[in-house]
PDB file of C-alpha atoms in Angstrom:
ATOM      1  CA  MET A  17      -2.672  16.012  -3.850  1.00  0.00           C
ATOM      2  CA  THR A  18      -4.444  19.085  -4.977  1.00  0.00           C
ATOM      3  CA  SER A  19      -2.737  19.732  -8.333  1.00  0.00           C
ATOM      4  CA  ARG A  20      -4.527  18.463 -11.368  1.00  0.00           C
ATOM      5  CA  ASN A  21      -2.689  18.406 -14.676  1.00  0.00           C
ATOM      6  CA  SER A  22      -3.835  17.370 -18.154  1.00  0.00           C
ATOM      7  CA  SER A  23      -3.103  13.637 -17.603  1.00  0.00           C
ATOM      8  CA  GLN A  24      -5.451  13.609 -14.611  1.00  0.00           C
ATOM      9  CA  ARG A  25      -8.617  14.775 -16.316  1.00  0.00           C
ATOM     10  CA  ALA A  26     -11.782  12.708 -16.138  1.00  0.00           C
ATOM     11  CA  GLY A  27     -11.198   9.214 -17.540  1.00  0.00           C
ATOM     12  CA  LEU A  28      -7.405   9.451 -17.208  1.00  0.00           C
ATOM     13  CA  ALA A  29      -4.927   8.455 -14.555  1.00  0.00           C
ATOM     14  CA  ALA A  30      -1.171   9.147 -14.422  1.00  0.00           C
ATOM     15  CA  PHE A  31       1.378   6.439 -13.622  1.00  0.00           C
ATOM     16  CA  SER A  32       5.073   5.978 -13.061  1.00  0.00           C
ATOM     17  CA  VAL A  33       7.325   3.164 -11.953  1.00  0.00           C
ATOM     18  CA  HIS A  34       9.416   4.158  -8.947  1.00  0.00           C
ATOM     19  CA  PRO A  35      12.323   2.165  -7.503  1.00  0.00           C
ATOM     20  CA  THR A  36      12.076   1.126  -3.813  1.00  0.00           C
ATOM     21  CA  PRO A  37      14.331  -1.122  -1.703  1.00  0.00           C
ATOM     22  CA  ILE A  38      11.748  -3.949  -2.074  1.00  0.00           C
ATOM     23  CA  GLY A  39      11.209  -3.649  -5.815  1.00  0.00           C
ATOM     24  CA  GLN A  40       9.727  -1.446  -8.487  1.00  0.00           C
ATOM     25  CA  ALA A  41       6.521   0.275  -7.376  1.00  0.00           C
ATOM     26  CA  LEU A  42       3.877   1.093  -9.925  1.00  0.00           C
ATOM     27  CA  VAL A  43       2.232   4.367  -8.738  1.00  0.00           C
ATOM     28  CA  VAL A  44      -1.118   5.384 -10.174  1.00  0.00           C
ATOM     29  CA  VAL A  45      -2.781   8.785  -9.339  1.00  0.00           C
ATOM     30  CA  THR A  46      -5.947  10.510 -10.368  1.00  0.00           C
ATOM     31  CA  GLY A  47      -7.048  14.038  -9.679  1.00  0.00           C
ATOM     32  CA  GLU A  48      -8.590  12.590  -6.461  1.00  0.00           C
ATOM     33  CA  GLY A  49      -5.422  10.953  -5.111  1.00  0.00           C
ATOM     34  CA  LEU A  50      -3.607   7.639  -5.096  1.00  0.00           C
ATOM     35  CA  ALA A  51      -5.564   4.972  -6.929  1.00  0.00           C
ATOM     36  CA  ALA A  52      -3.006   2.171  -6.899  1.00  0.00           C
ATOM     37  CA  LEU A  53       0.462   1.348  -5.639  1.00  0.00           C
ATOM     38  CA  ARG A  54       1.599  -2.123  -6.658  1.00  0.00           C
ATOM     39  CA  LEU A  55       4.972  -3.775  -6.245  1.00  0.00           C
ATOM     40  CA  LEU A  56       5.880  -5.324  -9.510  1.00  0.00           C
ATOM     41  CA  ASP A  57       7.141  -8.902  -9.818  1.00  0.00           C
ATOM     42  CA  VAL A  58      10.539  -9.300 -11.522  1.00  0.00           C
ATOM     43  CA  ARG A  59       9.484 -10.956 -14.762  1.00  0.00           C
ATOM     44  CA  LEU A  60       9.111  -9.988 -18.416  1.00  0.00           C
ATOM     45  CA  GLY A  61       5.840  -8.223 -18.985  1.00  0.00           C
ATOM     46  CA  ALA A  62       4.955  -7.673 -15.310  1.00  0.00           C
ATOM     47  CA  ARG A  63       4.462  -3.894 -15.741  1.00  0.00           C
ATOM     48  CA  GLU A  64       2.257  -4.313 -18.785  1.00  0.00           C
ATOM     49  CA  ASP A  65       0.175  -6.990 -17.126  1.00  0.00           C
ATOM     50  CA  VAL A  66      -0.458  -4.810 -14.018  1.00  0.00           C
ATOM     51  CA  LEU A  67      -1.221  -1.778 -16.139  1.00  0.00           C
ATOM     52  CA  ALA A  68      -3.795  -3.746 -18.208  1.00  0.00           C
ATOM     53  CA  ALA A  69      -5.437  -5.084 -15.020  1.00  0.00           C
ATOM     54  CA  LEU A  70      -5.511  -1.628 -13.425  1.00  0.00           C
ATOM     55  CA  THR A  71      -7.035  -0.073 -16.558  1.00  0.00           C
ATOM     56  CA  ASP A  72      -9.813  -2.590 -16.328  1.00  0.00           C
ATOM     57  CA  ASP A  73     -10.209  -2.250 -12.475  1.00  0.00           C
ATOM     58  CA  LEU A  74     -10.160   1.519 -12.417  1.00  0.00           C
ATOM     59  CA  GLY A  75     -11.993   2.112 -15.673  1.00  0.00           C
ATOM     60  CA  LEU A  76      -9.406   4.720 -16.577  1.00  0.00           C
ATOM     61  CA  ARG A  77      -6.870   5.209 -19.298  1.00  0.00           C
ATOM     62  CA  LEU A  78      -3.351   5.245 -17.753  1.00  0.00           C
ATOM     63  CA  THR A  79      -0.717   7.564 -19.113  1.00  0.00           C
ATOM     64  CA  PRO A  80       2.915   7.863 -18.003  1.00  0.00           C
ATOM     65  CA  ASP A  81       3.537  11.075 -16.018  1.00  0.00           C
ATOM     66  CA  ASP A  82       6.395  11.174 -13.503  1.00  0.00           C
ATOM     67  CA  ALA A  83       5.526  14.791 -12.411  1.00  0.00           C
ATOM     68  CA  ALA A  84       1.957  13.809 -11.466  1.00  0.00           C
ATOM     69  CA  THR A  85       3.186  10.886  -9.332  1.00  0.00           C
ATOM     70  CA  ALA A  86       6.119  12.807  -7.821  1.00  0.00           C
ATOM     71  CA  PRO A  87       4.379  13.716  -4.562  1.00  0.00           C
ATOM     72  CA  VAL A  88       3.707  10.033  -3.829  1.00  0.00           C
ATOM     73  CA  SER A  89       7.146   8.950  -5.018  1.00  0.00           C
ATOM     74  CA  SER A  90       8.905  11.522  -2.776  1.00  0.00           C
ATOM     75  CA  GLN A  91       6.865  10.316   0.274  1.00  0.00           C
ATOM     76  CA  LEU A  92       7.792   6.724  -0.516  1.00  0.00           C
ATOM     77  CA  ASP A  93      11.456   7.735  -0.627  1.00  0.00           C
ATOM     78  CA  ALA A  94      11.121   9.517   2.741  1.00  0.00           C
ATOM     79  CA  TYR A  95       9.360   6.523   4.235  1.00  0.00           C
ATOM     80  CA  PHE A  96      12.129   4.162   3.116  1.00  0.00           C
ATOM     81  CA  ALA A  97      14.768   6.594   4.430  1.00  0.00           C
ATOM     82  CA  GLY A  98      13.111   6.389   7.846  1.00  0.00           C
ATOM     83  CA  GLU A  99      12.101  10.068   7.655  1.00  0.00           C
ATOM     84  CA  LEU A 100       8.326   9.684   7.257  1.00  0.00           C
ATOM     85  CA  ARG A 101       5.928   7.727   9.520  1.00  0.00           C
ATOM     86  CA  ALA A 102       2.579   8.962   8.190  1.00  0.00           C
ATOM     87  CA  PHE A 103       1.782   9.451   4.520  1.00  0.00           C
ATOM     88  CA  ASP A 104      -0.171  12.542   3.425  1.00  0.00           C
ATOM     89  CA  VAL A 105      -1.843  11.049   0.406  1.00  0.00           C
ATOM     90  CA  ALA A 106      -5.603  10.833  -0.362  1.00  0.00           C
ATOM     91  CA  LEU A 107      -6.497   7.204  -1.134  1.00  0.00           C
ATOM     92  CA  VAL A 108      -8.910   6.467  -3.912  1.00  0.00           C
ATOM     93  CA  LEU A 109     -10.443   3.019  -3.251  1.00  0.00           C
ATOM     94  CA  ARG A 110     -12.741   2.735  -6.252  1.00  0.00           C
ATOM     95  CA  GLY A 111     -14.794  -0.384  -6.247  1.00  0.00           C
ATOM     96  CA  VAL A 112     -13.905  -1.288  -2.641  1.00  0.00           C
ATOM     97  CA  HIS A 113     -17.022  -1.545  -0.649  1.00  0.00           C
ATOM     98  CA  GLY A 114     -18.710  -3.348   2.232  1.00  0.00           C
ATOM     99  CA  PHE A 115     -16.689  -5.407   4.660  1.00  0.00           C
ATOM    100  CA  THR A 116     -13.586  -5.156   2.473  1.00  0.00           C
ATOM    101  CA  ARG A 117     -13.724  -1.341   2.774  1.00  0.00           C
ATOM    102  CA  ALA A 118     -14.316  -1.545   6.503  1.00  0.00           C
ATOM    103  CA  ALA A 119     -11.351  -3.958   6.877  1.00  0.00           C
ATOM    104  CA  LEU A 120      -9.024  -1.727   4.898  1.00  0.00           C
ATOM    105  CA  ASP A 121     -10.198   1.313   6.854  1.00  0.00           C
ATOM    106  CA  ALA A 122      -9.323  -0.583  10.088  1.00  0.00           C
ATOM    107  CA  VAL A 123      -5.924  -1.505   8.647  1.00  0.00           C
ATOM    108  CA  CYS A 124      -5.198   2.191   8.047  1.00  0.00           C
ATOM    109  CA  GLU A 125      -5.672   2.757  11.815  1.00  0.00           C
ATOM    110  CA  ILE A 126      -2.778   0.482  12.775  1.00  0.00           C
ATOM    111  CA  PRO A 127       0.012   2.824  13.959  1.00  0.00           C
ATOM    112  CA  TYR A 128       3.405   2.978  12.380  1.00  0.00           C
ATOM    113  CA  GLY A 129       5.705   0.314  13.821  1.00  0.00           C
ATOM    114  CA  ALA A 130       2.771  -1.655  15.301  1.00  0.00           C
ATOM    115  CA  VAL A 131       1.090  -4.809  14.189  1.00  0.00           C
ATOM    116  CA  ALA A 132      -2.429  -6.183  14.611  1.00  0.00           C
ATOM    117  CA  SER A 133      -3.761  -9.668  13.903  1.00  0.00           C
ATOM    118  CA  TYR A 134      -6.277 -10.541  11.234  1.00  0.00           C
ATOM    119  CA  ALA A 135      -8.634 -11.240  14.146  1.00  0.00           C
ATOM    120  CA  ASP A 136      -8.073  -7.782  15.640  1.00  0.00           C
ATOM    121  CA  VAL A 137      -8.828  -6.156  12.244  1.00  0.00           C
ATOM    122  CA  ALA A 138     -12.017  -8.306  11.832  1.00  0.00           C
ATOM    123  CA  VAL A 139     -13.257  -7.070  15.228  1.00  0.00           C
ATOM    124  CA  ALA A 140     -12.416  -3.459  14.432  1.00  0.00           C
ATOM    125  CA  ALA A 141     -14.208  -3.785  11.050  1.00  0.00           C
ATOM    126  CA  GLY A 142     -17.361  -5.062  12.795  1.00  0.00           C
ATOM    127  CA  ARG A 143     -17.199  -8.773  11.924  1.00  0.00           C
ATOM    128  CA  PRO A 144     -15.443 -10.769  14.625  1.00  0.00           C
ATOM    129  CA  GLY A 145     -14.285 -14.043  13.285  1.00  0.00           C
ATOM    130  CA  ALA A 146     -13.936 -12.813   9.677  1.00  0.00           C
ATOM    131  CA  ASN A 147     -10.169 -13.334   9.747  1.00  0.00           C
ATOM    132  CA  ARG A 148     -10.000 -14.909   6.324  1.00  0.00           C
ATOM    133  CA  ALA A 149     -12.029 -12.112   4.825  1.00  0.00           C
ATOM    134  CA  VAL A 150      -9.521  -9.650   6.338  1.00  0.00           C
ATOM    135  CA  GLY A 151      -6.750 -11.635   4.740  1.00  0.00           C
ATOM    136  CA  THR A 152      -8.484 -11.462   1.385  1.00  0.00           C
ATOM    137  CA  ALA A 153      -9.033  -7.719   1.759  1.00  0.00           C
ATOM    138  CA  CYS A 154      -5.372  -7.221   2.548  1.00  0.00           C
ATOM    139  CA  ALA A 155      -4.254  -9.391  -0.342  1.00  0.00           C
ATOM    140  CA  ARG A 156      -6.457  -7.592  -2.816  1.00  0.00           C
ATOM    141  CA  THR A 157      -5.933  -4.042  -1.754  1.00  0.00           C
ATOM    142  CA  PRO A 158      -4.978  -1.896  -4.753  1.00  0.00           C
ATOM    143  CA  ILE A 159      -2.640   0.211  -2.554  1.00  0.00           C
ATOM    144  CA  SER A 160       0.458  -1.364  -1.020  1.00  0.00           C
ATOM    145  CA  ILE A 161       2.711   0.160   1.651  1.00  0.00           C
ATOM    146  CA  ILE A 162       0.758   3.457   2.093  1.00  0.00           C
ATOM    147  CA  LEU A 163      -2.300   1.339   2.995  1.00  0.00           C
ATOM    148  CA  PRO A 164      -0.313  -0.641   5.595  1.00  0.00           C
ATOM    149  CA  ALA A 165      -1.515  -4.220   5.056  1.00  0.00           C
ATOM    150  CA  HIS A 166       2.050  -5.238   5.935  1.00  0.00           C
ATOM    151  CA  ARG A 167       1.114  -4.462   9.592  1.00  0.00           C
ATOM    152  CA  VAL A 168      -1.476  -7.266   9.724  1.00  0.00           C
ATOM    153  CA  VAL A 169      -0.046 -10.559  11.037  1.00  0.00           C
ATOM    154  CA  ARG A 170      -1.346 -13.945  12.030  1.00  0.00           C
ATOM    155  CA  SER A 171      -2.674 -14.506  15.593  1.00  0.00           C
ATOM    156  CA  ASP A 172       0.382 -16.643  16.336  1.00  0.00           C
ATOM    157  CA  GLY A 173       2.659 -13.730  15.514  1.00  0.00           C
ATOM    158  CA  SER A 174       3.960 -15.100  12.198  1.00  0.00           C
ATOM    159  CA  ILE A 175       3.872 -12.528   9.402  1.00  0.00           C
ATOM    160  CA  GLY A 176       2.032 -14.327   6.603  1.00  0.00           C
ATOM    161  CA  GLU A 177       2.596 -14.086   2.877  1.00  0.00           C
ATOM    162  CA  TYR A 178       2.114 -10.498   1.612  1.00  0.00           C
ATOM    163  CA  GLY A 179       1.257 -11.314  -1.971  1.00  0.00           C
ATOM    164  CA  GLY A 180       3.625 -14.269  -2.086  1.00  0.00           C
ATOM    165  CA  HIS A 181       6.585 -12.073  -0.928  1.00  0.00           C
ATOM    166  CA  PRO A 182       6.939 -12.432   2.845  1.00  0.00           C
ATOM    167  CA  GLU A 183      10.441 -10.989   2.504  1.00  0.00           C
ATOM    168  CA  ARG A 184       8.902  -7.670   1.465  1.00  0.00           C
ATOM    169  CA  LYS A 185       6.606  -7.744   4.523  1.00  0.00           C
ATOM    170  CA  ARG A 186       9.506  -8.556   6.789  1.00  0.00           C
ATOM    171  CA  PHE A 187      11.514  -5.701   5.346  1.00  0.00           C
ATOM    172  CA  LEU A 188       8.705  -3.180   5.958  1.00  0.00           C
ATOM    173  CA  LEU A 189       8.097  -4.380   9.516  1.00  0.00           C
ATOM    174  CA  ASP A 190      11.850  -4.347  10.280  1.00  0.00           C
ATOM    175  CA  LEU A 191      12.190  -0.882   8.773  1.00  0.00           C
ATOM    176  CA  GLU A 192       9.428   0.589  10.974  1.00  0.00           C
ATOM    177  CA  GLU A 193      10.745  -1.190  14.093  1.00  0.00           C
ATOM    178  CA  GLU A 194      14.248   0.061  13.470  1.00  0.00           C
ATOM    179  CA  VAL A 195      13.069   3.664  12.952  1.00  0.00           C
ATOM    180  CA  LEU A 196      11.186   3.511  16.215  1.00  0.00           C
ATOM    181  CA  ARG A 197      14.051   1.892  18.024  1.00  0.00           C
ATOM    182  CA  ARG A 198      16.416   4.648  16.880  1.00  0.00           C
ATOM    183  CA  ALA A 199      13.889   7.226  18.015  1.00  0.00           C
ATOM    184  CA  GLY A 200      13.712   5.624  21.483  1.00  0.00           C
ATOM    185  CA  GLY A 201      10.182   4.134  21.385  1.00  0.00           C
ATOM    186  CA  HIS A 202       8.457   1.066  20.061  1.00  0.00           C
ATOM    187  CA  GLU A 203       4.705   0.741  19.426  1.00  0.00           C
ATOM    188  CA  GLY A 204       4.534  -3.098  19.414  1.00  0.00           C
ATOM    189  CA  SER A 205       1.082  -4.561  18.848  1.00  0.00           C
ATOM    190  CA  ALA A 206      -1.980  -2.373  18.477  1.00  0.00           C
ATOM    191  CA  SER A 207      -5.663  -2.548  19.075  1.00  0.00           C
ATOM    192  CA  VAL A 208      -7.377  -1.145  16.045  1.00  0.00           C
TER     193      VAL A 208
END
């Protein structure tokens, strides 16, 4: 994301709401890259609540701008169509530091179509046994789908919650598995 328009100047971020097969995605970009991608709950005021929280979290004023978010939205469309396995989007993880950042960096290393346990991610992030902290990092990531927290599962193989929407996580895992199956290969589990 190299273009920088007027809505992406210092102190501002652009947003749009983009439809996906698993719900409306709120996409927020700055001149640096993708700052947030949140799936909205289906309830009155959900968008406004998330926008207010993101304004506080990011310390930026959010303005609607479909053109600024179009590169991310088009990659989301290609991902859901099974045409894209790796996103080409700079991630802006403001305020994410320490072990949480290490855990999310490890999550980003899980290959498309593969899964890793919370324990595997804790080891990769340098804190064996910090499984719950990995779960917290995944639950609180500001960037859904593109930062693939859906690829982190429990040690017993069950998928877990995914922000209270396990059906969304199941959809994403099934999508990636199906794309790989059609392509003739399956990644399975991964060591991160």
